[in-house]
Coordinates of N, CA and C in Angstrom, one line a residue:
M1 N 0.8 -0.9 -0.2 CA 0.0 -0.2 0.0 C 1.0 0.9 0.4
Q2 N 2.1 1.1 0.2 CA 2.7 2.2 1.0 C 3.7 3.1 -0.2
P3 N 3.3 2.3 -1.8 CA 4.0 2.3 -2.7 C 3.1 2.8 -3.7
L4 N 2.3 2.6 -3.0 CA 1.0 3.2 -4.0 C 0.4 5.0 -3.4
Q5 N 0.6 4.8 -1.8 CA 0.2 5.8 -1.2 C 1.9 7.0 -1.5
D6 N 2.6 6.0 -2.0 CA 3.9 7.7 -2.5 C 3.8 7.9 -4.0
F7 N 2.8 7.6 -4.5 CA 3.0 7.2 -5.7 C 2.0 8.9 -5.5
I8 N 0.9 8.7 -5.0 CA -0.5 10.0 -5.2 C 0.4 10.7 -4.2
S9 N 1.1 10.7 -3.3 CA 1.4 11.9 -3.0 C 3.1 12.4 -3.7
Y10 N 3.5 11.4 -4.4 CA 4.1 12.5 -5.4 C 3.5 13.3 -5.9
F11 N 2.6 12.9 -6.9 CA 1.7 14.3 -7.3 C 0.7 15.3 -6.6
E12 N 0.5 15.2 -5.4 CA -0.7 15.5 -4.8 C 0.0 17.0 -4.3
N13 N 1.8 16.2 -4.6 CA 3.2 18.1 -3.7 C 3.5 18.6 -4.6
S14 N 3.1 17.8 -6.2 CA 3.7 17.9 -7.2 C 3.7 19.8 -7.5
A15 N 3.9 20.6 -8.0 CA 3.9 22.4 -8.6 C 2.6 22.1 -9.3
L16 N 2.0 21.5 -10.5 CA 0.9 21.5 -10.9 C -0.5 21.6 -10.2
A17 N 0.0 20.6 -8.6 CA -1.1 20.1 -7.9 C -1.7 21.4 -7.8
D18 N -0.3 22.0 -6.8 CA -0.5 23.1 -5.9 C -0.6 24.3 -6.8
N19 N -0.4 24.2 -7.8 CA -1.3 25.2 -8.5 C -2.6 25.5 -8.6
I20 N -2.8 24.6 -8.7 CA -4.7 24.4 -8.9 C -5.1 24.8 -7.7
R21 N -4.6 23.6 -7.1 CA -5.3 24.0 -5.6 C -5.6 25.2 -4.8
E22 N -4.5 26.0 -5.0 CA -3.8 27.5 -4.5 C -4.1 28.7 -5.5
N23 N -4.5 28.4 -7.2 CA -4.9 29.7 -7.7 C -6.4 29.8 -7.8
D24 N -7.3 31.0 -7.3 CA -8.1 31.3 -7.4 C -9.5 31.4 -8.9
V25 N -8.5 31.0 -9.9 CA -9.7 30.9 -11.0 C -9.2 29.2 -11.9
L26 N -7.8 28.8 -10.8 CA -7.5 27.4 -12.1 C -8.1 25.9 -12.3
F27 N -8.9 26.0 -10.2 CA -9.6 25.5 -9.9 C -10.6 25.4 -10.6
P28 N -11.9 26.2 -10.0 CA -13.3 26.5 -11.0 C -12.7 25.9 -12.4
L29 N -12.2 27.0 -12.7 CA -11.8 26.3 -14.2 C -12.1 25.2 -14.8
I30 N -10.8 23.8 -14.1 CA -11.1 22.9 -14.2 C -12.9 22.2 -14.1
E31 N -13.0 23.0 -12.7 CA -14.0 22.6 -12.7 C -15.1 22.7 -12.9
S32 N -15.7 23.3 -14.0 CA -16.4 24.5 -15.2 C -16.3 22.9 -16.2
V33 N -14.6 23.0 -16.9 CA -14.6 22.2 -17.9 C -15.2 20.2 -17.3
H34 N -14.9 19.4 -16.5 CA -15.1 18.8 -15.5 C -17.0 18.6 -15.6
V35 N -17.0 19.3 -15.8 CA -18.7 19.5 -15.5 C -19.3 19.3 -16.7
V36 N -18.8 20.5 -17.6 CA -19.7 20.8 -19.5 C -19.2 18.8 -19.7
A37 N -17.8 18.5 -19.4 CA -17.6 17.1 -20.4 C -18.3 15.6 -19.6
I38 N -18.7 15.7 -18.0 CA -19.8 14.9 -17.7 C -20.8 15.4 -18.2
C39 N -21.4 16.7 -18.4 CA -23.0 15.7 -19.0 C -22.9 15.9 -20.6
L40 N -21.6 16.2 -21.1 CA -22.0 15.7 -22.4 C -21.9 14.3 -22.5
V41 N -21.3 13.5 -21.5 CA -21.2 12.0 -21.5 C -22.6 11.5 -20.9
V42 N -23.1 12.3 -20.1 CA -24.5 11.3 -19.5 C -24.9 11.7 -20.8
G43 N -25.8 13.4 -20.9 CA -26.8 13.4 -22.3 C -26.6 12.0 -22.9
S44 N -25.8 12.2 -23.7 CA -24.5 11.2 -24.9 C -26.0 9.6 -24.4
I45 N -25.1 9.6 -23.4 CA -25.0 8.2 -23.0 C -27.1 8.1 -22.8
L46 N -27.7 8.9 -22.2 CA -28.6 8.2 -21.6 C -29.6 8.1 -23.7
A47 N -29.1 9.6 -24.7 CA -30.1 9.0 -25.9 C -30.0 7.7 -26.6
V48 N -28.8 7.2 -26.1 CA -28.7 6.0 -26.7 C -29.6 4.6 -25.6
D49 N -29.6 5.0 -24.4 CA -29.9 4.0 -23.2 C -31.6 4.9 -23.7
L50 N -31.8 5.7 -24.3 CA -33.4 6.2 -24.3 C -34.3 5.4 -25.6
R51 N -32.9 4.9 -26.8 CA -33.4 4.8 -27.2 C -33.7 2.6 -27.3
L52 N -32.6 2.1 -26.3 CA -32.3 1.2 -25.5 C -34.3 0.9 -24.8
L53 N -34.4 2.0 -24.2 CA -35.5 1.6 -23.6 C -37.1 1.0 -24.6
G54 N -36.5 1.6 -25.4 CA -37.9 2.1 -26.9 C -38.4 3.6 -26.5
L55 N -37.8 4.3 -26.3 CA -38.6 5.8 -25.6 C -38.4 7.1 -26.3
A56 N -37.4 6.9 -27.1 CA -36.8 7.4 -27.8 C -36.0 7.2 -29.3
S57 N -36.5 8.1 -30.5 CA -35.5 7.8 -31.6 C -35.8 5.9 -31.7
I58 N -37.4 5.3 -32.0 CA -37.7 4.8 -32.2 C -37.1 4.3 -33.9
Q59 N -37.5 5.5 -34.7 CA -37.2 5.0 -36.0 C -36.1 4.8 -37.1
R60 N -35.2 4.8 -35.8 CA -33.6 4.8 -36.3 C -33.1 3.5 -35.4
S61 N -32.4 2.5 -35.6 CA -31.5 1.7 -35.2 C -30.6 1.6 -34.3
V62 N -30.5 0.9 -33.8 CA -30.0 1.6 -32.5 C -28.4 1.5 -32.8
S63 N -28.1 1.1 -34.2 CA -26.5 1.4 -34.9 C -26.8 2.5 -35.0
R64 N -27.1 2.8 -36.0 CA -27.2 4.7 -36.1 C -27.1 5.5 -35.2
V65 N -28.3 5.4 -34.3 CA -28.0 5.8 -32.7 C -27.0 6.0 -32.4
A66 N -26.2 4.9 -31.4 CA -25.4 4.6 -31.5 C -23.8 5.1 -32.1
N67 N -23.7 4.6 -32.9 CA -22.6 5.0 -34.1 C -22.8 7.0 -34.7
G68 N -23.4 7.1 -34.8 CA -23.8 9.0 -34.8 C -23.9 9.9 -33.2
I69 N -23.7 9.2 -32.1 CA -23.2 9.9 -30.7 C -21.6 9.4 -30.3
L70 N -22.0 7.9 -30.2 CA -21.1 7.7 -29.4 C -19.6 8.3 -29.7
P71 N -18.7 8.7 -30.7 CA -17.6 10.0 -31.1 C -18.0 10.6 -30.6
L72 N -18.8 11.2 -29.6 CA -18.9 12.7 -29.2 C -18.9 11.9 -27.1
T73 N -19.3 10.4 -27.4 CA -19.3 10.3 -25.4 C -18.2 9.8 -25.2
W74 N -17.2 9.5 -26.2 CA -16.3 9.0 -25.8 C -15.2 10.3 -26.1
A75 N -15.3 11.3 -26.4 CA -14.6 12.6 -27.1 C -14.5 13.5 -25.2
A76 N -16.1 14.0 -24.9 CA -16.8 13.5 -23.6 C -16.0 12.7 -22.4
F77 N -15.4 12.1 -22.5 CA -15.5 11.5 -21.2 C -14.0 11.9 -21.4
A78 N -12.6 11.4 -22.0 CA -11.3 11.9 -22.1 C -11.3 13.3 -21.3
V79 N -12.0 14.3 -21.9 CA -11.9 15.7 -21.7 C -12.6 15.1 -19.9
A80 N -13.4 14.4 -20.0 CA -14.1 14.4 -17.8 C -12.7 13.9 -17.5
I81 N -12.1 12.4 -18.1 CA -11.1 11.9 -17.1 C -10.0 12.9 -16.7
A82 N -9.9 14.2 -17.7 CA -7.9 14.5 -18.0 C -8.5 16.0 -16.4
S83 N -9.3 16.2 -16.5 CA -9.9 17.5 -16.1 C -9.8 16.5 -14.6
G84 N -11.1 15.8 -14.9 CA -11.3 14.9 -13.0 C -9.9 14.1 -12.5
S85 N -9.1 14.3 -13.5 CA -7.5 14.2 -12.5 C -6.6 15.0 -12.6
L86 N -6.9 15.7 -12.8 CA -6.5 17.4 -12.3 C -6.8 17.9 -10.7
L87 N -8.0 17.5 -11.1 CA -8.8 18.0 -9.7 C -8.3 17.2 -8.6
F88 N -7.8 15.9 -8.6 CA -8.1 14.7 -8.1 C -6.7 15.2 -7.6
I89 N -5.7 15.5 -7.9 CA -4.2 15.3 -7.5 C -4.5 17.0 -7.1
S90 N -5.4 17.6 -7.3 CA -5.6 18.6 -6.4 C -5.1 18.9 -4.9
N91 N -5.9 17.3 -4.4 CA -6.6 17.1 -3.2 C -6.5 15.7 -3.0
A92 N -5.2 14.7 -3.7 CA -5.9 13.3 -3.6 C -6.6 12.8 -2.4
T93 N -5.9 12.8 -1.5 CA -5.7 12.1 -0.2 C -6.9 12.6 0.2
K94 N -7.0 13.7 0.3 CA -8.9 14.3 1.0 C -9.9 13.4 0.0
Y95 N -10.0 13.1 -1.7 CA -10.7 13.2 -2.2 C -11.2 11.2 -1.9
L96 N -10.1 10.8 -1.7 CA -10.0 9.9 -1.2 C -10.4 8.8 0.7
G97 N -10.3 10.1 0.7 CA -11.2 10.1 2.2 C -13.0 10.3 2.3
N98 N -12.9 10.6 0.7 CA -14.4 11.1 0.6 C -15.3 9.6 0.2
G99 N -16.8 9.7 0.7 CA -16.9 8.3 0.3 C -17.7 8.4 -1.3
Y100 N -18.6 10.2 -1.2 CA -18.9 9.5 -3.1 C -17.8 9.9 -3.6
F101 N -16.8 10.9 -3.4 CA -16.0 10.0 -4.7 C -15.3 9.2 -4.8
I102 N -15.4 7.6 -3.8 CA -15.0 6.0 -3.9 C -16.7 5.9 -4.3
A103 N -17.7 6.7 -4.2 CA -18.4 5.4 -4.6 C -18.9 6.2 -6.1
K104 N -17.9 7.2 -6.4 CA -18.8 7.7 -8.4 C -17.6 7.1 -9.0
I105 N -16.6 7.0 -8.7 CA -15.2 5.9 -9.5 C -15.8 4.5 -9.2
L106 N -16.2 3.8 -8.4 CA -16.8 2.6 -8.3 C -18.3 2.8 -9.7
L107 N -19.0 3.6 -9.3 CA -20.0 3.7 -10.5 C -20.0 3.8 -11.6
I108 N -18.5 4.3 -12.0 CA -18.4 4.7 -13.3 C -17.8 3.2 -13.9
C109 N -16.5 3.3 -13.1 CA -16.9 1.5 -13.5 C -17.6 0.1 -13.5
A110 N -18.5 0.5 -12.9 CA -20.0 -0.6 -13.2 C -20.5 0.1 -13.9
A111 N -20.7 1.4 -14.5 CA -21.2 1.6 -15.8 C -20.2 0.8 -17.1
G112 N -19.1 0.9 -16.7 CA -18.3 0.3 -18.1 C -18.1 -0.8 -17.8
L113 N -17.9 -1.8 -17.1 CA -18.8 -3.4 -17.3 C -20.3 -3.0 -17.5
N114 N -21.6 -3.1 -17.3 CA -22.1 -2.5 -17.9 C -22.2 -3.0 -19.8
M115 N -21.4 -1.7 -19.9 CA -21.3 -1.2 -21.0 C -20.9 -2.3 -22.3
A116 N -19.8 -3.4 -20.8 CA -18.5 -4.0 -21.4 C -19.7 -5.5 -22.2
I117 N -20.4 -5.6 -20.8 CA -21.3 -6.9 -20.6 C -22.7 -6.8 -22.1
F118 N -23.2 -5.2 -21.8 CA -24.4 -5.4 -23.4 C -23.3 -5.4 -24.3
H119 N -22.1 -5.4 -24.9 CA -21.5 -5.1 -25.9 C -21.4 -6.4 -26.2
G120 N -20.4 -7.3 -25.1 CA -19.7 -8.5 -25.1 C -21.4 -9.5 -25.3
I121 N -22.5 -9.8 -24.5 CA -23.5 -10.8 -24.9 C -24.7 -10.4 -25.8
S122 N -25.2 -9.3 -24.9 CA -26.4 -9.0 -25.8 C -26.4 -7.7 -27.2
A123 N -25.5 -7.4 -27.5 CA -25.5 -6.9 -28.6 C -24.6 -7.6 -29.7
K124 N -24.4 -9.1 -29.4 CA -23.8 -10.6 -30.3 C -25.1 -10.5 -31.4
D125 N -26.6 -10.3 -31.5 CA -27.1 -10.6 -32.5 C -28.2 -8.8 -32.6
L126 N -26.7 -8.5 -32.3 CA -28.1 -6.5 -32.5 C -28.4 -6.5 -34.2
P127 N -27.7 -7.0 -35.2 CA -28.2 -7.2 -36.4 C -30.0 -7.9 -36.4
R128 N -29.9 -8.2 -35.8 CA -31.6 -9.0 -36.0 C -32.4 -8.2 -35.3
W129 N -32.4 -7.5 -34.7 CA -33.0 -6.9 -33.4 C -33.1 -5.3 -33.3
E130 N -31.8 -4.8 -33.7 CA -31.5 -3.0 -33.5 C -32.4 -2.1 -34.8
N131 N -33.8 -2.7 -35.4 CA -34.3 -1.8 -35.5 C -35.6 -1.9 -35.1
E132 N -35.6 -3.0 -34.2 CA -37.2 -3.1 -33.7 C -37.4 -1.9 -32.7
A133 N -39.0 -1.5 -31.9 CA -39.3 -0.5 -31.0 C -38.9 -0.4 -29.8
R134 N -39.7 -2.3 -29.5 CA -39.3 -2.7 -28.6 C -38.1 -3.3 -28.9
L135 N -37.2 -3.5 -28.0 CA -35.5 -4.2 -28.1 C -35.7 -5.7 -26.4
P136 N -35.0 -6.7 -27.2 CA -35.1 -7.5 -25.5 C -35.2 -7.2 -24.7
L137 N -35.6 -7.5 -23.9 CA -34.9 -7.6 -22.0 C -34.0 -7.5 -22.1
S138 N -32.6 -8.0 -22.3 CA -31.2 -7.9 -22.3 C -30.7 -6.5 -22.1
A139 N -31.7 -5.7 -23.6 CA -31.1 -4.4 -23.8 C -31.6 -3.7 -23.1
R140 N -33.6 -3.6 -23.0 CA -33.8 -2.6 -22.4 C -33.0 -2.5 -20.8
L141 N -32.5 -3.8 -19.7 CA -32.0 -3.7 -18.5 C -30.7 -3.5 -18.9
A142 N -30.1 -3.2 -19.4 CA -28.5 -2.1 -19.9 C -28.8 -1.0 -20.1
G143 N -30.3 -0.3 -21.0 CA -30.4 0.8 -21.2 C -30.8 1.5 -19.7
G144 N -31.5 0.9 -19.3 CA -31.9 1.0 -17.4 C -30.8 1.5 -16.6
L145 N -30.4 0.4 -16.5 CA -29.4 0.1 -15.8 C -28.6 1.4 -16.0
S146 N -28.3 1.7 -17.3 CA -26.8 2.7 -17.2 C -27.2 3.4 -17.0
I147 N -29.1 4.4 -17.0 CA -29.1 5.2 -16.7 C -29.0 5.5 -15.4
L148 N -29.9 4.3 -14.4 CA -29.6 4.1 -13.1 C -27.8 4.5 -12.6
L149 N -27.5 3.7 -12.7 CA -25.1 4.1 -12.6 C -25.0 5.3 -12.9
W150 N -25.8 6.2 -14.2 CA -24.8 7.6 -15.0 C -25.6 8.8 -13.9
V151 N -26.9 8.9 -13.6 CA -27.2 9.4 -12.3 C -27.0 9.8 -11.4
S152 N -26.5 8.2 -10.6 CA -26.2 8.3 -9.7 C -24.7 8.7 -9.7
V153 N -24.2 8.3 -11.0 CA -22.9 9.1 -10.8 C -22.9 11.2 -10.1
V154 N -23.4 11.1 -11.2 CA -23.4 12.5 -10.9 C -23.6 13.1 -10.0
A155 N -25.0 12.4 -8.7 CA -25.1 12.9 -7.9 C -23.7 12.8 -7.0
C156 N -23.3 11.8 -7.0 CA -22.0 11.3 -5.7 C -21.1 12.4 -6.3
G157 N -21.0 12.6 -7.6 CA -20.1 14.0 -8.2 C -20.2 15.2 -7.3
R158 N -21.7 15.2 -7.7 CA -22.2 16.7 -7.1 C -22.0 17.0 -5.5
W159 N -22.6 15.3 -4.8 CA -22.3 15.5 -3.1 C -20.3 15.9 -2.8
I160 N -19.7 15.1 -3.9 CA -18.6 15.2 -3.0 C -18.2 16.8 -3.3
G161 N -19.1 17.7 -3.4 CA -18.7 19.0 -3.1 C -19.0 19.9 -2.2
F162 N -19.9 19.1 -2.0 CA -20.5 19.5 -0.3 C -20.4 19.0 0.4
T163 N -19.3 17.4 0.6 CA -18.7 16.6 1.8 C -17.5 17.2 1.9
M164 N -17.0 17.3 0.7 CA -15.4 17.6 1.1 C -14.6 18.8 1.9
Q165 N -13.8 18.2 2.9 CA -13.4 20.3 3.6 C -11.9 19.9 2.4
V166 N -11.4 20.6 2.1 CA -10.4 21.2 1.1 C -9.5 22.4 2.1
R167 N -8.6 22.3 1.7 CA -7.5 23.5 1.6 C -7.5 23.0 3.9

């Protein structure tokens, strides 16, 4: 465990982390970029999930909806990871002591696992059912679970700001 703590301390004690932590403009600017990126991630995923649930874009195939929007999702996710990492290093030990931060990270991992399971199992026969208005139960469950997980990620992210004492 000590090598991990040393690794975290290295970044938390860096000049970059000090600048983010101490600058009156830098932290809020990075946080704003992070929030916008998360909005794009969750919003774009929501569009796909609503299609899986049969609640939106039912006249379009699942592939067409996903292929049209997922490049934005991945780009926004990359920005969210980069900006979130910068926020994290500014107070890494305090973030790691915040239950909502830990929950947020675990929920993001669960959302990724949900997506991987969907693509690995449910979407194997996608061409057979992707044009249907009502999709198979496994697709609907994946979409519903995805919405639940991503809304929970956003809620935990918001609660981090209310429960973490910095400085």
